[in-house]
């Protein structure tokens, strides 16, 4: 069972944990995760192309997503659409057990080499379709989706959340006759007294991401 409501004010996520996230992001050199010709722009508040039609999200977007799922040390976390591996490195700095999925082989291979070179060998990264999640390492305390899902969040991802776990994803939905808008959705897995699971979701404002393949 799933239900979706609208979050009234996404800025309420900014708190002490948010400061911890910002500090973790400062420890990860964003310039190491973009093409050499874009390193002068690595400190900017901009999404940067990393090849194959993919981008590295804005720093503020990364911070918002991490704060939405309230990462704590030791959390088992999955990122879908890991791209160059930047968010995985930040997760590692936050003390999470980071797992990433990237469906473009060249991006996955270069991200793996980059993470190893920068001192994150414990991050797990797999090349594959992230819409199916990573059952071998489920359940997860948190799941972050870094590419827009068309229509809805796949049930396979929700089912890989721990009870009380949280997922954040950009979702592309129809707006008007022929338009499409993207919004953040935040979902929490809940366990009922009778053992059944349900998912409570909320909309957390508009966003802009590359569409998932």
Short mmCIF file of C-alpha atoms in Angstrom, two decimals:
data_model
loop_
_atom_site.label_atom_id
_atom_site.label_comp_id
_atom_site.label_asym_id
_atom_site.label_seq_id
_atom_site.Cartn_x
_atom_site.Cartn_y
_atom_site.Cartn_z
CA UNK A 1 0.00 0.00 0.00
CA UNK A 2 1.37 3.43 -0.94
CA UNK A 3 0.13 6.97 -0.43
CA UNK A 4 1.64 10.32 -1.36
CA UNK A 5 1.18 13.70 0.28
CA UNK A 6 2.82 17.08 -0.28
CA UNK A 7 5.64 18.27 1.98
CA UNK A 8 4.73 21.75 3.16
CA UNK A 9 8.25 23.17 3.50
CA UNK A 10 11.33 21.29 2.35
CA UNK A 11 13.63 23.80 4.07
CA UNK A 12 12.72 22.20 7.40
CA UNK A 13 15.31 19.56 6.55
CA UNK A 14 18.14 22.02 7.28
CA UNK A 15 19.39 21.24 10.80
CA UNK A 16 22.55 20.04 12.60
CA UNK A 17 22.67 16.87 10.45
CA UNK A 18 22.67 19.19 7.43
CA UNK A 19 25.83 20.84 8.75
CA UNK A 20 27.42 17.40 9.04
CA UNK A 21 26.53 16.73 5.41
CA UNK A 22 28.05 20.02 4.28
CA UNK A 23 31.24 19.22 6.16
CA UNK A 24 31.40 15.78 4.51
CA UNK A 25 30.94 17.37 1.09
CA UNK A 26 33.81 19.76 1.78
CA UNK A 27 36.07 16.76 2.37
CA UNK A 28 35.33 15.36 -1.10
CA UNK A 29 37.02 17.16 -4.00
CA UNK A 30 34.21 17.64 -6.52
CA UNK A 31 36.82 18.50 -9.17
CA UNK A 32 38.01 14.89 -9.09
CA UNK A 33 34.60 13.71 -10.31
CA UNK A 34 34.20 15.84 -13.44
CA UNK A 35 36.07 15.95 -16.78
CA UNK A 36 39.36 17.87 -16.69
CA UNK A 37 38.01 20.74 -18.79
CA UNK A 38 35.29 21.37 -16.18
CA UNK A 39 37.45 21.41 -13.06
CA UNK A 40 37.44 25.25 -12.95
CA UNK A 41 33.66 25.03 -12.42
CA UNK A 42 33.72 22.30 -9.79
CA UNK A 43 33.14 24.74 -6.93
CA UNK A 44 30.18 26.36 -8.65
CA UNK A 45 26.53 25.80 -7.79
CA UNK A 46 25.88 24.07 -11.10
CA UNK A 47 25.12 20.63 -12.46
CA UNK A 48 28.08 19.54 -14.59
CA UNK A 49 28.09 17.10 -17.53
CA UNK A 50 30.11 13.91 -17.02
CA UNK A 51 29.50 12.31 -20.42
CA UNK A 52 26.92 9.96 -21.94
CA UNK A 53 24.20 12.55 -21.38
CA UNK A 54 24.64 12.34 -17.58
CA UNK A 55 25.40 15.09 -15.08
CA UNK A 56 26.85 15.56 -11.62
CA UNK A 57 24.07 17.19 -9.57
CA UNK A 58 24.29 20.65 -8.03
CA UNK A 59 25.91 20.65 -4.57
CA UNK A 60 22.70 22.01 -3.03
CA UNK A 61 20.72 19.17 -4.60
CA UNK A 62 23.10 16.55 -3.22
CA UNK A 63 22.93 18.13 0.24
CA UNK A 64 19.13 18.23 0.14
CA UNK A 65 18.81 14.60 -0.89
CA UNK A 66 21.24 13.41 1.79
CA UNK A 67 19.46 15.42 4.47
CA UNK A 68 16.08 14.08 3.36
CA UNK A 69 17.08 10.50 4.14
CA UNK A 70 18.91 11.46 7.37
CA UNK A 71 22.12 9.48 6.86
CA UNK A 72 23.74 8.18 10.06
CA UNK A 73 27.09 6.38 10.49
CA UNK A 74 26.76 2.67 9.75
CA UNK A 75 23.70 3.08 7.54
CA UNK A 76 23.36 0.64 4.65
CA UNK A 77 22.73 2.98 1.70
CA UNK A 78 22.06 2.41 -2.00
CA UNK A 79 22.48 5.06 -4.67
CA UNK A 80 20.85 4.40 -8.04
CA UNK A 81 22.52 6.21 -10.93
CA UNK A 82 25.93 6.75 -9.35
CA UNK A 83 27.52 8.40 -12.39
CA UNK A 84 31.05 9.53 -11.54
CA UNK A 85 30.82 8.28 -7.93
CA UNK A 86 30.72 11.65 -6.15
CA UNK A 87 27.69 10.95 -3.94
CA UNK A 88 29.14 7.55 -3.00
CA UNK A 89 32.29 9.28 -1.75
CA UNK A 90 30.22 11.72 0.32
CA UNK A 91 28.24 8.80 1.76
CA UNK A 92 31.51 7.15 2.76
CA UNK A 93 32.62 10.38 4.46
CA UNK A 94 29.34 10.29 6.41
CA UNK A 95 30.25 6.82 7.67
CA UNK A 96 27.64 4.98 5.60
CA UNK A 97 28.14 1.59 3.97
CA UNK A 98 27.76 2.92 0.44
CA UNK A 99 26.49 0.83 -2.48
CA UNK A 100 26.09 2.24 -5.97
CA UNK A 101 24.54 1.14 -9.24
CA UNK A 102 25.34 2.67 -12.63
CA UNK A 103 23.96 1.29 -15.88
CA UNK A 104 26.60 2.77 -18.22
CA UNK A 105 29.66 0.47 -18.16
CA UNK A 106 32.24 3.16 -18.96
CA UNK A 107 30.96 5.42 -16.18
CA UNK A 108 30.85 2.54 -13.71
CA UNK A 109 34.41 1.49 -14.56
CA UNK A 110 35.85 4.99 -14.30
CA UNK A 111 33.95 5.64 -11.07
CA UNK A 112 35.36 2.44 -9.57
CA UNK A 113 38.93 3.44 -10.44
CA UNK A 114 38.36 6.97 -9.17
CA UNK A 115 36.94 5.83 -5.83
CA UNK A 116 39.85 3.44 -5.31
CA UNK A 117 42.38 6.15 -6.19
CA UNK A 118 40.79 8.64 -3.78
CA UNK A 119 40.75 6.21 -0.88
CA UNK A 120 37.24 4.74 -0.97
CA UNK A 121 37.88 1.03 -1.70
CA UNK A 122 35.11 0.01 0.70
CA UNK A 123 32.42 1.56 -1.50
CA UNK A 124 30.64 -1.13 -3.52
CA UNK A 125 29.72 -0.31 -7.11
CA UNK A 126 27.88 -2.45 -9.63
CA UNK A 127 27.11 -1.94 -13.31
CA UNK A 128 23.45 -2.72 -13.87
CA UNK A 129 19.86 -1.50 -14.02
CA UNK A 130 19.25 0.30 -10.74
CA UNK A 131 15.47 0.13 -11.08
CA UNK A 132 15.71 -3.42 -9.74
CA UNK A 133 17.85 -2.35 -6.79
CA UNK A 134 20.56 -4.57 -5.34
CA UNK A 135 18.80 -7.41 -3.50
CA UNK A 136 22.07 -9.04 -2.40
CA UNK A 137 22.70 -6.15 0.00
CA UNK A 138 19.12 -5.28 0.94
CA UNK A 139 17.48 -4.17 3.11
CA UNK A 140 18.75 -0.60 3.04
CA UNK A 141 18.35 2.16 5.60
CA UNK A 142 18.23 4.67 2.77
CA UNK A 143 18.02 4.71 -1.02
CA UNK A 144 18.88 7.72 -3.17
CA UNK A 145 17.90 7.81 -6.83
CA UNK A 146 20.05 10.21 -8.85
CA UNK A 147 18.11 10.07 -12.14
CA UNK A 148 14.46 10.90 -12.75
CA UNK A 149 12.06 7.95 -12.72
CA UNK A 150 9.25 8.22 -15.25
CA UNK A 151 5.81 8.07 -13.64
CA UNK A 152 6.58 6.43 -10.31
CA UNK A 153 9.25 4.92 -8.08
CA UNK A 154 9.73 1.21 -8.89
CA UNK A 155 8.17 -1.03 -6.25
CA UNK A 156 11.33 -3.17 -6.30
CA UNK A 157 13.24 -0.27 -4.76
CA UNK A 158 10.65 0.41 -2.07
CA UNK A 159 10.60 -3.27 -1.15
CA UNK A 160 14.36 -3.13 -0.47
CA UNK A 161 13.97 -0.53 2.29
CA UNK A 162 14.27 -1.55 5.92
CA UNK A 163 11.23 -0.87 8.08
CA UNK A 164 11.59 2.82 8.85
CA UNK A 165 13.96 3.28 5.91
CA UNK A 166 13.64 6.22 3.53
CA UNK A 167 13.95 6.67 -0.23
CA UNK A 168 14.27 9.93 -2.14
CA UNK A 169 13.86 10.08 -5.91
CA UNK A 170 13.11 12.61 -8.62
CA UNK A 171 9.98 11.52 -10.47
CA UNK A 172 8.88 12.83 -13.87
CA UNK A 173 5.11 13.21 -14.21
CA UNK A 174 2.80 14.66 -16.84
CA UNK A 175 1.89 18.31 -16.40
CA UNK A 176 -0.82 19.64 -18.67
CA UNK A 177 -1.61 18.37 -22.14
CA UNK A 178 1.90 17.62 -23.34
CA UNK A 179 4.32 18.80 -20.66
CA UNK A 180 6.40 16.94 -18.10
CA UNK A 181 7.46 18.18 -14.68
CA UNK A 182 9.82 16.62 -12.17
CA UNK A 183 9.32 16.54 -8.42
CA UNK A 184 11.13 15.00 -5.50
CA UNK A 185 9.29 12.18 -3.76
CA UNK A 186 10.33 10.94 -0.32
CA UNK A 187 9.06 7.51 0.72
CA UNK A 188 9.25 5.79 4.10
CA UNK A 189 8.68 2.06 4.66
CA UNK A 190 6.40 1.30 7.62
CA UNK A 191 5.71 -2.01 9.32
CA UNK A 192 2.19 -2.49 10.68
CA UNK A 193 1.40 -4.41 13.88
CA UNK A 194 0.01 -7.28 11.82
CA UNK A 195 3.28 -7.57 9.89
CA UNK A 196 2.12 -5.94 6.67
CA UNK A 197 4.21 -3.21 5.07
CA UNK A 198 3.03 0.07 3.68
CA UNK A 199 4.80 3.05 2.17
CA UNK A 200 4.14 6.66 3.07
CA UNK A 201 5.27 9.20 0.51
CA UNK A 202 5.41 12.95 0.25
CA UNK A 203 6.17 15.41 -2.52
CA UNK A 204 9.09 17.70 -1.70
CA UNK A 205 9.17 20.27 -4.47
CA UNK A 206 10.18 20.51 -8.10
CA UNK A 207 13.58 19.43 -9.40
CA UNK A 208 15.45 18.79 -12.63
CA UNK A 209 17.38 15.60 -13.39
CA UNK A 210 18.43 13.55 -16.38
CA UNK A 211 15.78 10.91 -17.08
CA UNK A 212 16.69 7.36 -16.10
CA UNK A 213 17.33 5.07 -19.07
#
